[in-house]
Amino acid sequence: MEYPFMKQCQFYEEIDSTNSAAKALARTGAPEGFVVYADRQTAGRGRLGKSFHSPKGGLYCSVILRPKLRACDMMALTAAIAVAVHRALLRFGICTQMKWVNDLFLGGRKICGILCEGQFSGDMPEFVIAGIGINLTPDPSLPTELRPIVTDILTETGVFIPREALLDAVLSCLNDVLIELPKRSFLEEYTRNSATIGHIVRVSQGEREFVAQAIGYAEDAGLIIRHADGSEEVLRSGTAVPL
Ligand code: BTN
């Protein structure tokens, strides 16, 4: 099966959030595969209500999906999209590490974030917006507090990737990974290139905070951790920051 990516798309020099625009389009019936992308965002959103710094020169894109999934598959979908971006960058000779659940890293700092937002009817999504933000070039205005944790592809690798070339590669890899989604075969690649598995992580789930060892992924891409007392738990929310 081929997903009809990029048959229809909208490009903006500047937009508040490509996810917001794609969501509005999906609500009025825009088809699966419709892509909204931009050169910069003024109100880029991340997971857990965080903002996503989106200066000029990045790839900020949102793809409308109408997948036959259930709510419990959303975490696996986010991990699958991370693998699609990882594979797309491999085509340019760049090997990223994926941090659970939605970040890609180079040299220990973030170069990409993924935000999946769904509108559900009962347990089934009417649509999912797959939002992907990739830092392609250095940002002279990067806030000081983000410098230790955020970087870009050109700085880390010396490779300049034109935005449209990367978008094409991401959509092609997204097509492949969505086909693999029911079998979960992408999880092996997600594990092998993980910035999380094997590490001691600081877990934050609202008020709950603790340190544990990240040991693997469950079938739904939940993070399996081992506590100091040897007991194991699967995390399906929150963050796990490698120490
Ligand atoms: C995160 O880091 O928690 C996820 C960041 C996702 C950012 C992308 S950029 C394109 C799309 N539009 C948004 O407002 N967010 C996503």
PDB file of C-alpha atoms and ligand atoms in Angstrom:
ATOM      1  CA  MET A   1       0.000   0.000   0.000  1.00  0.00           C
ATOM      2  CA  GLU A   2       1.172   3.525  -0.671  1.00  0.00           C
ATOM      3  CA  TYR A   3       0.084   6.481   1.442  1.00  0.00           C
ATOM      4  CA  PRO A   4      -0.910   9.485  -0.686  1.00  0.00           C
ATOM      5  CA  PHE A   5       1.637  11.827   0.872  1.00  0.00           C
ATOM      6  CA  MET A   6       2.263  15.236  -0.602  1.00  0.00           C
ATOM      7  CA  LYS A   7      -0.469  15.043  -3.256  1.00  0.00           C
ATOM      8  CA  GLN A   8      -1.697  18.176  -1.516  1.00  0.00           C
ATOM      9  CA  CYS A   9       0.447  20.483   0.556  1.00  0.00           C
ATOM     10  CA  GLN A  10       0.645  24.021   1.859  1.00  0.00           C
ATOM     11  CA  PHE A  11       3.901  25.874   2.522  1.00  0.00           C
ATOM     12  CA  TYR A  12       4.211  28.915   4.778  1.00  0.00           C
ATOM     13  CA  GLU A  13       7.212  31.200   5.272  1.00  0.00           C
ATOM     14  CA  GLU A  14       5.811  31.794   8.769  1.00  0.00           C
ATOM     15  CA  ILE A  15       2.936  30.227  10.669  1.00  0.00           C
ATOM     16  CA  ASP A  16       1.922  29.908  14.308  1.00  0.00           C
ATOM     17  CA  SER A  17       1.992  26.095  14.295  1.00  0.00           C
ATOM     18  CA  THR A  18       1.798  23.674  11.371  1.00  0.00           C
ATOM     19  CA  ASN A  19       0.011  21.242  13.718  1.00  0.00           C
ATOM     20  CA  SER A  20      -2.730  23.816  14.371  1.00  0.00           C
ATOM     21  CA  ALA A  21      -3.129  24.503  10.640  1.00  0.00           C
ATOM     22  CA  ALA A  22      -3.202  20.782   9.771  1.00  0.00           C
ATOM     23  CA  LYS A  23      -5.732  20.126  12.539  1.00  0.00           C
ATOM     24  CA  ALA A  24      -8.060  22.835  11.180  1.00  0.00           C
ATOM     25  CA  LEU A  25      -7.736  21.346   7.681  1.00  0.00           C
ATOM     26  CA  ALA A  26      -8.372  17.798   8.937  1.00  0.00           C
ATOM     27  CA  ARG A  27     -11.536  18.979  10.745  1.00  0.00           C
ATOM     28  CA  THR A  28     -12.886  20.310   7.451  1.00  0.00           C
ATOM     29  CA  GLY A  29     -12.199  17.012   5.685  1.00  0.00           C
ATOM     30  CA  ALA A  30      -8.671  17.375   4.245  1.00  0.00           C
ATOM     31  CA  PRO A  31      -7.470  13.947   3.131  1.00  0.00           C
ATOM     32  CA  GLU A  32      -4.853  11.645   4.579  1.00  0.00           C
ATOM     33  CA  GLY A  33      -1.394  12.628   3.394  1.00  0.00           C
ATOM     34  CA  PHE A  34      -2.066  16.357   3.285  1.00  0.00           C
ATOM     35  CA  VAL A  35       1.140  18.127   4.397  1.00  0.00           C
ATOM     36  CA  VAL A  36       1.518  21.570   5.941  1.00  0.00           C
ATOM     37  CA  TYR A  37       5.108  22.778   6.273  1.00  0.00           C
ATOM     38  CA  ALA A  38       6.846  25.998   7.146  1.00  0.00           C
ATOM     39  CA  ASP A  39      10.146  27.837   7.315  1.00  0.00           C
ATOM     40  CA  ARG A  40       9.455  29.080  10.859  1.00  0.00           C
ATOM     41  CA  GLN A  41       6.755  28.885  13.525  1.00  0.00           C
ATOM     42  CA  THR A  42       5.780  31.563  16.009  1.00  0.00           C
ATOM     43  CA  ALA A  43       3.952  29.202  18.384  1.00  0.00           C
ATOM     44  CA  GLY A  44       5.438  25.730  17.763  1.00  0.00           C
ATOM     45  CA  ARG A  45       4.142  23.176  20.265  1.00  0.00           C
ATOM     46  CA  GLY A  46       5.851  20.224  21.893  1.00  0.00           C
ATOM     47  CA  ARG A  47       4.761  17.357  24.111  1.00  0.00           C
ATOM     48  CA  LEU A  48       3.446  17.971  27.625  1.00  0.00           C
ATOM     49  CA  GLY A  49       2.400  21.546  26.874  1.00  0.00           C
ATOM     50  CA  LYS A  50       5.964  22.694  26.133  1.00  0.00           C
ATOM     51  CA  SER A  51       6.750  25.158  23.377  1.00  0.00           C
ATOM     52  CA  PHE A  52       8.984  24.154  20.454  1.00  0.00           C
ATOM     53  CA  HIS A  53      11.511  26.806  19.471  1.00  0.00           C
ATOM     54  CA  SER A  54      11.098  27.071  15.670  1.00  0.00           C
ATOM     55  CA  PRO A  55      13.449  29.649  14.093  1.00  0.00           C
ATOM     56  CA  LYS A  56      13.815  30.317  10.376  1.00  0.00           C
ATOM     57  CA  GLY A  57      15.586  27.605   8.403  1.00  0.00           C
ATOM     58  CA  GLY A  58      14.191  24.471  10.035  1.00  0.00           C
ATOM     59  CA  LEU A  59      11.813  21.836   8.731  1.00  0.00           C
ATOM     60  CA  TYR A  60       8.490  22.138  10.521  1.00  0.00           C
ATOM     61  CA  CYS A  61       5.893  19.865   9.018  1.00  0.00           C
ATOM     62  CA  SER A  62       2.584  18.268   9.921  1.00  0.00           C
ATOM     63  CA  VAL A  63       1.038  15.344   8.073  1.00  0.00           C
ATOM     64  CA  ILE A  64      -2.644  14.446   8.281  1.00  0.00           C
ATOM     65  CA  LEU A  65      -3.071  10.720   8.973  1.00  0.00           C
ATOM     66  CA  ARG A  66      -6.343   8.816   9.170  1.00  0.00           C
ATOM     67  CA  PRO A  67      -4.976   5.556  10.552  1.00  0.00           C
ATOM     68  CA  LYS A  68      -7.005   2.538  11.598  1.00  0.00           C
ATOM     69  CA  LEU A  69      -5.602   2.521  15.111  1.00  0.00           C
ATOM     70  CA  ARG A  70      -6.853   2.655  18.660  1.00  0.00           C
ATOM     71  CA  ALA A  71      -5.924   5.185  21.321  1.00  0.00           C
ATOM     72  CA  CYS A  72      -3.530   2.637  22.841  1.00  0.00           C
ATOM     73  CA  ASP A  73      -1.522   2.573  19.580  1.00  0.00           C
ATOM     74  CA  MET A  74      -0.632   6.276  19.699  1.00  0.00           C
ATOM     75  CA  MET A  75       2.668   5.781  21.510  1.00  0.00           C
ATOM     76  CA  ALA A  76       3.766   3.175  18.956  1.00  0.00           C
ATOM     77  CA  LEU A  77       2.762   5.601  16.199  1.00  0.00           C
ATOM     78  CA  THR A  78       4.990   8.313  17.700  1.00  0.00           C
ATOM     79  CA  ALA A  79       7.906   5.858  17.965  1.00  0.00           C
ATOM     80  CA  ALA A  80       7.303   4.742  14.362  1.00  0.00           C
ATOM     81  CA  ILE A  81       7.466   8.356  13.167  1.00  0.00           C
ATOM     82  CA  ALA A  82      10.762   8.779  15.055  1.00  0.00           C
ATOM     83  CA  VAL A  83      12.099   5.741  13.165  1.00  0.00           C
ATOM     84  CA  ALA A  84      10.893   7.268   9.870  1.00  0.00           C
ATOM     85  CA  VAL A  85      12.868  10.471  10.560  1.00  0.00           C
ATOM     86  CA  HIS A  86      15.872   8.406  11.693  1.00  0.00           C
ATOM     87  CA  ARG A  87      15.770   6.438   8.414  1.00  0.00           C
ATOM     88  CA  ALA A  88      15.328   9.612   6.354  1.00  0.00           C
ATOM     89  CA  LEU A  89      18.472  11.102   7.902  1.00  0.00           C
ATOM     90  CA  LEU A  90      20.388   7.866   7.264  1.00  0.00           C
ATOM     91  CA  ARG A  91      19.804   8.554   3.545  1.00  0.00           C
ATOM     92  CA  PHE A  92      22.000  11.648   4.050  1.00  0.00           C
ATOM     93  CA  GLY A  93      24.626   9.653   5.964  1.00  0.00           C
ATOM     94  CA  ILE A  94      23.454  10.843   9.395  1.00  0.00           C
ATOM     95  CA  CYS A  95      22.770   8.356  12.200  1.00  0.00           C
ATOM     96  CA  THR A  96      20.654   9.754  15.048  1.00  0.00           C
ATOM     97  CA  GLN A  97      19.801   8.308  18.440  1.00  0.00           C
ATOM     98  CA  MET A  98      16.143   8.218  19.447  1.00  0.00           C
ATOM     99  CA  LYS A  99      15.120   9.222  22.958  1.00  0.00           C
ATOM    100  CA  TRP A 100      11.826   7.822  24.255  1.00  0.00           C
ATOM    101  CA  VAL A 101       9.413   8.632  23.045  1.00  0.00           C
ATOM    102  CA  ASN A 102       9.598  11.460  20.544  1.00  0.00           C
ATOM    103  CA  ASP A 103      13.050  13.061  20.285  1.00  0.00           C
ATOM    104  CA  LEU A 104      16.025  12.525  17.970  1.00  0.00           C
ATOM    105  CA  PHE A 105      19.526  13.348  19.156  1.00  0.00           C
ATOM    106  CA  LEU A 106      22.942  14.000  17.632  1.00  0.00           C
ATOM    107  CA  GLY A 107      26.017  14.332  19.836  1.00  0.00           C
ATOM    108  CA  GLY A 108      23.865  14.112  22.951  1.00  0.00           C
ATOM    109  CA  ARG A 109      21.629  17.074  22.045  1.00  0.00           C
ATOM    110  CA  LYS A 110      18.176  17.292  20.470  1.00  0.00           C
ATOM    111  CA  ILE A 111      17.809  17.945  16.732  1.00  0.00           C
ATOM    112  CA  CYS A 112      14.200  16.818  16.239  1.00  0.00           C
ATOM    113  CA  GLY A 113      10.944  16.599  18.162  1.00  0.00           C
ATOM    114  CA  ILE A 114       7.730  14.824  17.205  1.00  0.00           C
ATOM    115  CA  LEU A 115       4.215  15.652  18.365  1.00  0.00           C
ATOM    116  CA  CYS A 116       1.264  13.413  17.452  1.00  0.00           C
ATOM    117  CA  GLU A 117      -2.114  14.947  18.176  1.00  0.00           C
ATOM    118  CA  GLY A 118      -5.298  12.986  17.554  1.00  0.00           C
ATOM    119  CA  GLN A 119      -8.998  13.770  17.465  1.00  0.00           C
ATOM    120  CA  PHE A 120     -10.875  10.714  18.662  1.00  0.00           C
ATOM    121  CA  SER A 121     -14.344   9.368  18.195  1.00  0.00           C
ATOM    122  CA  GLY A 122     -14.551   6.894  21.072  1.00  0.00           C
ATOM    123  CA  ASP A 123     -11.396   4.785  20.927  1.00  0.00           C
ATOM    124  CA  MET A 124     -10.691   5.434  17.228  1.00  0.00           C
ATOM    125  CA  PRO A 125      -8.915   8.501  15.870  1.00  0.00           C
ATOM    126  CA  GLU A 126     -10.859  10.481  13.259  1.00  0.00           C
ATOM    127  CA  PHE A 127      -7.448  11.832  12.352  1.00  0.00           C
ATOM    128  CA  VAL A 128      -3.945  12.147  13.756  1.00  0.00           C
ATOM    129  CA  ILE A 129      -1.636  15.061  13.047  1.00  0.00           C
ATOM    130  CA  ALA A 130       1.967  13.878  12.868  1.00  0.00           C
ATOM    131  CA  GLY A 131       4.025  16.977  13.645  1.00  0.00           C
ATOM    132  CA  ILE A 132       7.769  16.888  13.045  1.00  0.00           C
ATOM    133  CA  GLY A 133      10.262  19.664  13.792  1.00  0.00           C
ATOM    134  CA  ILE A 134      13.889  19.304  12.661  1.00  0.00           C
ATOM    135  CA  ASN A 135      16.714  21.779  13.314  1.00  0.00           C
ATOM    136  CA  LEU A 136      18.695  21.976  10.080  1.00  0.00           C
ATOM    137  CA  THR A 137      21.043  24.922  10.647  1.00  0.00           C
ATOM    138  CA  PRO A 138      22.416  26.869  13.641  1.00  0.00           C
ATOM    139  CA  ASP A 139      20.128  29.391  15.266  1.00  0.00           C
ATOM    140  CA  PRO A 140      22.013  32.481  16.445  1.00  0.00           C
ATOM    141  CA  SER A 141      18.975  33.438  18.561  1.00  0.00           C
ATOM    142  CA  LEU A 142      18.831  30.110  20.424  1.00  0.00           C
ATOM    143  CA  PRO A 143      17.999  30.981  24.043  1.00  0.00           C
ATOM    144  CA  THR A 144      20.963  30.425  26.387  1.00  0.00           C
ATOM    145  CA  GLU A 145      19.066  27.911  28.502  1.00  0.00           C
ATOM    146  CA  LEU A 146      18.462  25.694  25.426  1.00  0.00           C
ATOM    147  CA  ARG A 147      22.121  25.632  24.261  1.00  0.00           C
ATOM    148  CA  PRO A 148      23.192  22.643  26.402  1.00  0.00           C
ATOM    149  CA  ILE A 149      20.233  20.567  25.172  1.00  0.00           C
ATOM    150  CA  VAL A 150      19.442  21.642  21.595  1.00  0.00           C
ATOM    151  CA  THR A 151      21.587  21.518  18.448  1.00  0.00           C
ATOM    152  CA  ASP A 152      21.173  21.226  14.673  1.00  0.00           C
ATOM    153  CA  ILE A 153      22.246  18.925  11.866  1.00  0.00           C
ATOM    154  CA  LEU A 154      24.723  21.286  10.172  1.00  0.00           C
ATOM    155  CA  THR A 155      26.575  22.004  13.429  1.00  0.00           C
ATOM    156  CA  GLU A 156      26.838  18.340  14.388  1.00  0.00           C
ATOM    157  CA  THR A 157      27.653  16.805  10.998  1.00  0.00           C
ATOM    158  CA  GLY A 158      28.747  19.572   8.609  1.00  0.00           C
ATOM    159  CA  VAL A 159      25.965  18.381   6.268  1.00  0.00           C
ATOM    160  CA  PHE A 160      23.495  20.929   4.900  1.00  0.00           C
ATOM    161  CA  ILE A 161      20.226  19.250   3.921  1.00  0.00           C
ATOM    162  CA  PRO A 162      17.766  21.317   1.855  1.00  0.00           C
ATOM    163  CA  ARG A 163      14.369  21.376   3.542  1.00  0.00           C
ATOM    164  CA  GLU A 164      12.377  19.911   0.634  1.00  0.00           C
ATOM    165  CA  ALA A 165      14.895  17.088   0.101  1.00  0.00           C
ATOM    166  CA  LEU A 166      14.547  16.055   3.733  1.00  0.00           C
ATOM    167  CA  LEU A 167      10.754  16.394   3.624  1.00  0.00           C
ATOM    168  CA  ASP A 168      10.644  14.036   0.614  1.00  0.00           C
ATOM    169  CA  ALA A 169      12.822  11.491   2.426  1.00  0.00           C
ATOM    170  CA  VAL A 170      10.769  11.747   5.640  1.00  0.00           C
ATOM    171  CA  LEU A 171       7.498  11.167   3.761  1.00  0.00           C
ATOM    172  CA  SER A 172       8.935   8.207   1.863  1.00  0.00           C
ATOM    173  CA  CYS A 173      10.188   6.628   5.119  1.00  0.00           C
ATOM    174  CA  LEU A 174       6.898   7.467   6.854  1.00  0.00           C
ATOM    175  CA  ASN A 175       5.108   5.511   4.148  1.00  0.00           C
ATOM    176  CA  ASP A 176       7.302   2.448   4.819  1.00  0.00           C
ATOM    177  CA  VAL A 177       7.070   2.607   8.592  1.00  0.00           C
ATOM    178  CA  LEU A 178       3.273   3.001   8.595  1.00  0.00           C
ATOM    179  CA  ILE A 179       3.051  -0.197   6.574  1.00  0.00           C
ATOM    180  CA  GLU A 180       5.220  -1.909   9.233  1.00  0.00           C
ATOM    181  CA  LEU A 181       3.219  -0.454  12.118  1.00  0.00           C
ATOM    182  CA  PRO A 182       0.871  -3.430  12.764  1.00  0.00           C
ATOM    183  CA  LYS A 183       3.823  -5.857  12.953  1.00  0.00           C
ATOM    184  CA  ARG A 184       5.879  -3.501  15.142  1.00  0.00           C
ATOM    185  CA  SER A 185       9.019  -4.465  13.200  1.00  0.00           C
ATOM    186  CA  PHE A 186      10.351  -0.877  13.549  1.00  0.00           C
ATOM    187  CA  LEU A 187      10.780  -1.444  17.305  1.00  0.00           C
ATOM    188  CA  GLU A 188      14.030  -3.324  16.780  1.00  0.00           C
ATOM    189  CA  GLU A 189      15.525  -0.268  15.024  1.00  0.00           C
ATOM    190  CA  TYR A 190      14.022   2.014  17.661  1.00  0.00           C
ATOM    191  CA  THR A 191      15.777  -0.050  20.339  1.00  0.00           C
ATOM    192  CA  ARG A 192      19.099  -0.462  18.501  1.00  0.00           C
ATOM    193  CA  ASN A 193      19.430   3.307  17.987  1.00  0.00           C
ATOM    194  CA  SER A 194      18.020   4.319  21.351  1.00  0.00           C
ATOM    195  CA  ALA A 195      19.425   7.156  23.453  1.00  0.00           C
ATOM    196  CA  THR A 196      17.352   5.787  26.351  1.00  0.00           C
ATOM    197  CA  ILE A 197      17.716   2.002  26.598  1.00  0.00           C
ATOM    198  CA  GLY A 198      20.575   0.818  28.799  1.00  0.00           C
ATOM    199  CA  HIS A 199      20.747   4.160  30.591  1.00  0.00           C
ATOM    200  CA  ILE A 200      19.865   5.211  34.094  1.00  0.00           C
ATOM    201  CA  VAL A 201      17.014   7.682  33.595  1.00  0.00           C
ATOM    202  CA  ARG A 202      15.277  10.305  35.689  1.00  0.00           C
ATOM    203  CA  VAL A 203      11.553   9.667  35.266  1.00  0.00           C
ATOM    204  CA  SER A 204       9.010  12.468  35.723  1.00  0.00           C
ATOM    205  CA  GLN A 205       5.299  11.691  35.692  1.00  0.00           C
ATOM    206  CA  GLY A 206       3.570  14.766  37.078  1.00  0.00           C
ATOM    207  CA  GLU A 207       4.405  14.856  40.788  1.00  0.00           C
ATOM    208  CA  ARG A 208       6.041  11.420  40.641  1.00  0.00           C
ATOM    209  CA  GLU A 209       9.831  11.553  40.137  1.00  0.00           C
ATOM    210  CA  PHE A 210      12.361   8.748  40.482  1.00  0.00           C
ATOM    211  CA  VAL A 211      15.496   7.208  38.992  1.00  0.00           C
ATOM    212  CA  ALA A 212      15.496   3.786  37.327  1.00  0.00           C
ATOM    213  CA  GLN A 213      17.207   1.812  34.577  1.00  0.00           C
ATOM    214  CA  ALA A 214      15.649   1.796  31.090  1.00  0.00           C
ATOM    215  CA  ILE A 215      15.838  -1.788  29.849  1.00  0.00           C
ATOM    216  CA  GLY A 216      13.610  -2.092  26.764  1.00  0.00           C
ATOM    217  CA  TYR A 217      10.403  -1.304  24.938  1.00  0.00           C
ATOM    218  CA  ALA A 218       7.028  -3.014  25.228  1.00  0.00           C
ATOM    219  CA  GLU A 219       4.998  -3.855  22.084  1.00  0.00           C
ATOM    220  CA  ASP A 220       3.122  -0.566  22.388  1.00  0.00           C
ATOM    221  CA  ALA A 221       6.460   1.346  22.683  1.00  0.00           C
ATOM    222  CA  GLY A 222       5.949   1.819  26.427  1.00  0.00           C
ATOM    223  CA  LEU A 223       9.312   2.124  28.212  1.00  0.00           C
ATOM    224  CA  ILE A 224      10.237  -0.864  30.386  1.00  0.00           C
ATOM    225  CA  ILE A 225      12.206   0.259  33.428  1.00  0.00           C
ATOM    226  CA  ARG A 226      13.817  -1.615  36.316  1.00  0.00           C
ATOM    227  CA  HIS A 227      13.641  -0.070  39.773  1.00  0.00           C
ATOM    228  CA  ALA A 228      16.482  -0.299  42.322  1.00  0.00           C
ATOM    229  CA  ASP A 229      14.625  -3.164  44.096  1.00  0.00           C
ATOM    230  CA  GLY A 230      14.622  -5.198  40.856  1.00  0.00           C
ATOM    231  CA  SER A 231      10.915  -4.753  40.105  1.00  0.00           C
ATOM    232  CA  GLU A 232       9.924  -3.770  36.581  1.00  0.00           C
ATOM    233  CA  GLU A 233       7.316  -1.339  35.270  1.00  0.00           C
ATOM    234  CA  VAL A 234       6.146  -0.162  31.854  1.00  0.00           C
ATOM    235  CA  LEU A 235       5.878   3.624  31.493  1.00  0.00           C
ATOM    236  CA  ARG A 236       3.237   5.026  29.150  1.00  0.00           C
ATOM    237  CA  SER A 237       3.422   8.686  30.110  1.00  0.00           C
ATOM    238  CA  GLY A 238       5.878  11.288  31.309  1.00  0.00           C
ATOM    239  CA  THR A 239       9.532  11.749  30.452  1.00  0.00           C
ATOM    240  CA  ALA A 240      12.689   9.691  31.048  1.00  0.00           C
ATOM    241  CA  VAL A 241      15.876  11.750  30.837  1.00  0.00           C
ATOM    242  CA  PRO A 242      19.122   9.751  30.563  1.00  0.00           C
ATOM    243  CA  LEU A 243      21.579  10.718  33.345  1.00  0.00           C
TER     244      LEU A 243
HETATM  245  C1  BTN B   1       8.560  17.975  21.309  1.00  0.00           C
HETATM  246  O1  BTN B   1       9.735  18.310  21.251  1.00  0.00           O
HETATM  247  O2  BTN B   1       7.990  17.699  22.397  1.00  0.00           O
HETATM  248  C2  BTN B   1       7.773  17.842  20.033  1.00  0.00           C
HETATM  249  C3  BTN B   1       8.006  18.987  19.111  1.00  0.00           C
HETATM  250  C4  BTN B   1       7.188  18.911  17.850  1.00  0.00           C
HETATM  251  C5  BTN B   1       7.403  20.125  16.985  1.00  0.00           C
HETATM  252  C6  BTN B   1       6.696  20.039  15.667  1.00  0.00           C
HETATM  253  S1  BTN B   1       7.234  21.303  14.560  1.00  0.00           S
HETATM  254  C7  BTN B   1       5.929  20.945  13.484  1.00  0.00           C
HETATM  255  C8  BTN B   1       4.712  20.683  14.336  1.00  0.00           C
HETATM  256  N1  BTN B   1       4.047  21.914  14.704  1.00  0.00           N
HETATM  257  C9  BTN B   1       4.059  22.147  16.012  1.00  0.00           C
HETATM  258  O3  BTN B   1       3.548  23.120  16.585  1.00  0.00           O
HETATM  259  N2  BTN B   1       4.705  21.147  16.647  1.00  0.00           N
HETATM  260  C10 BTN B   1       5.182  20.152  15.709  1.00  0.00           C
END
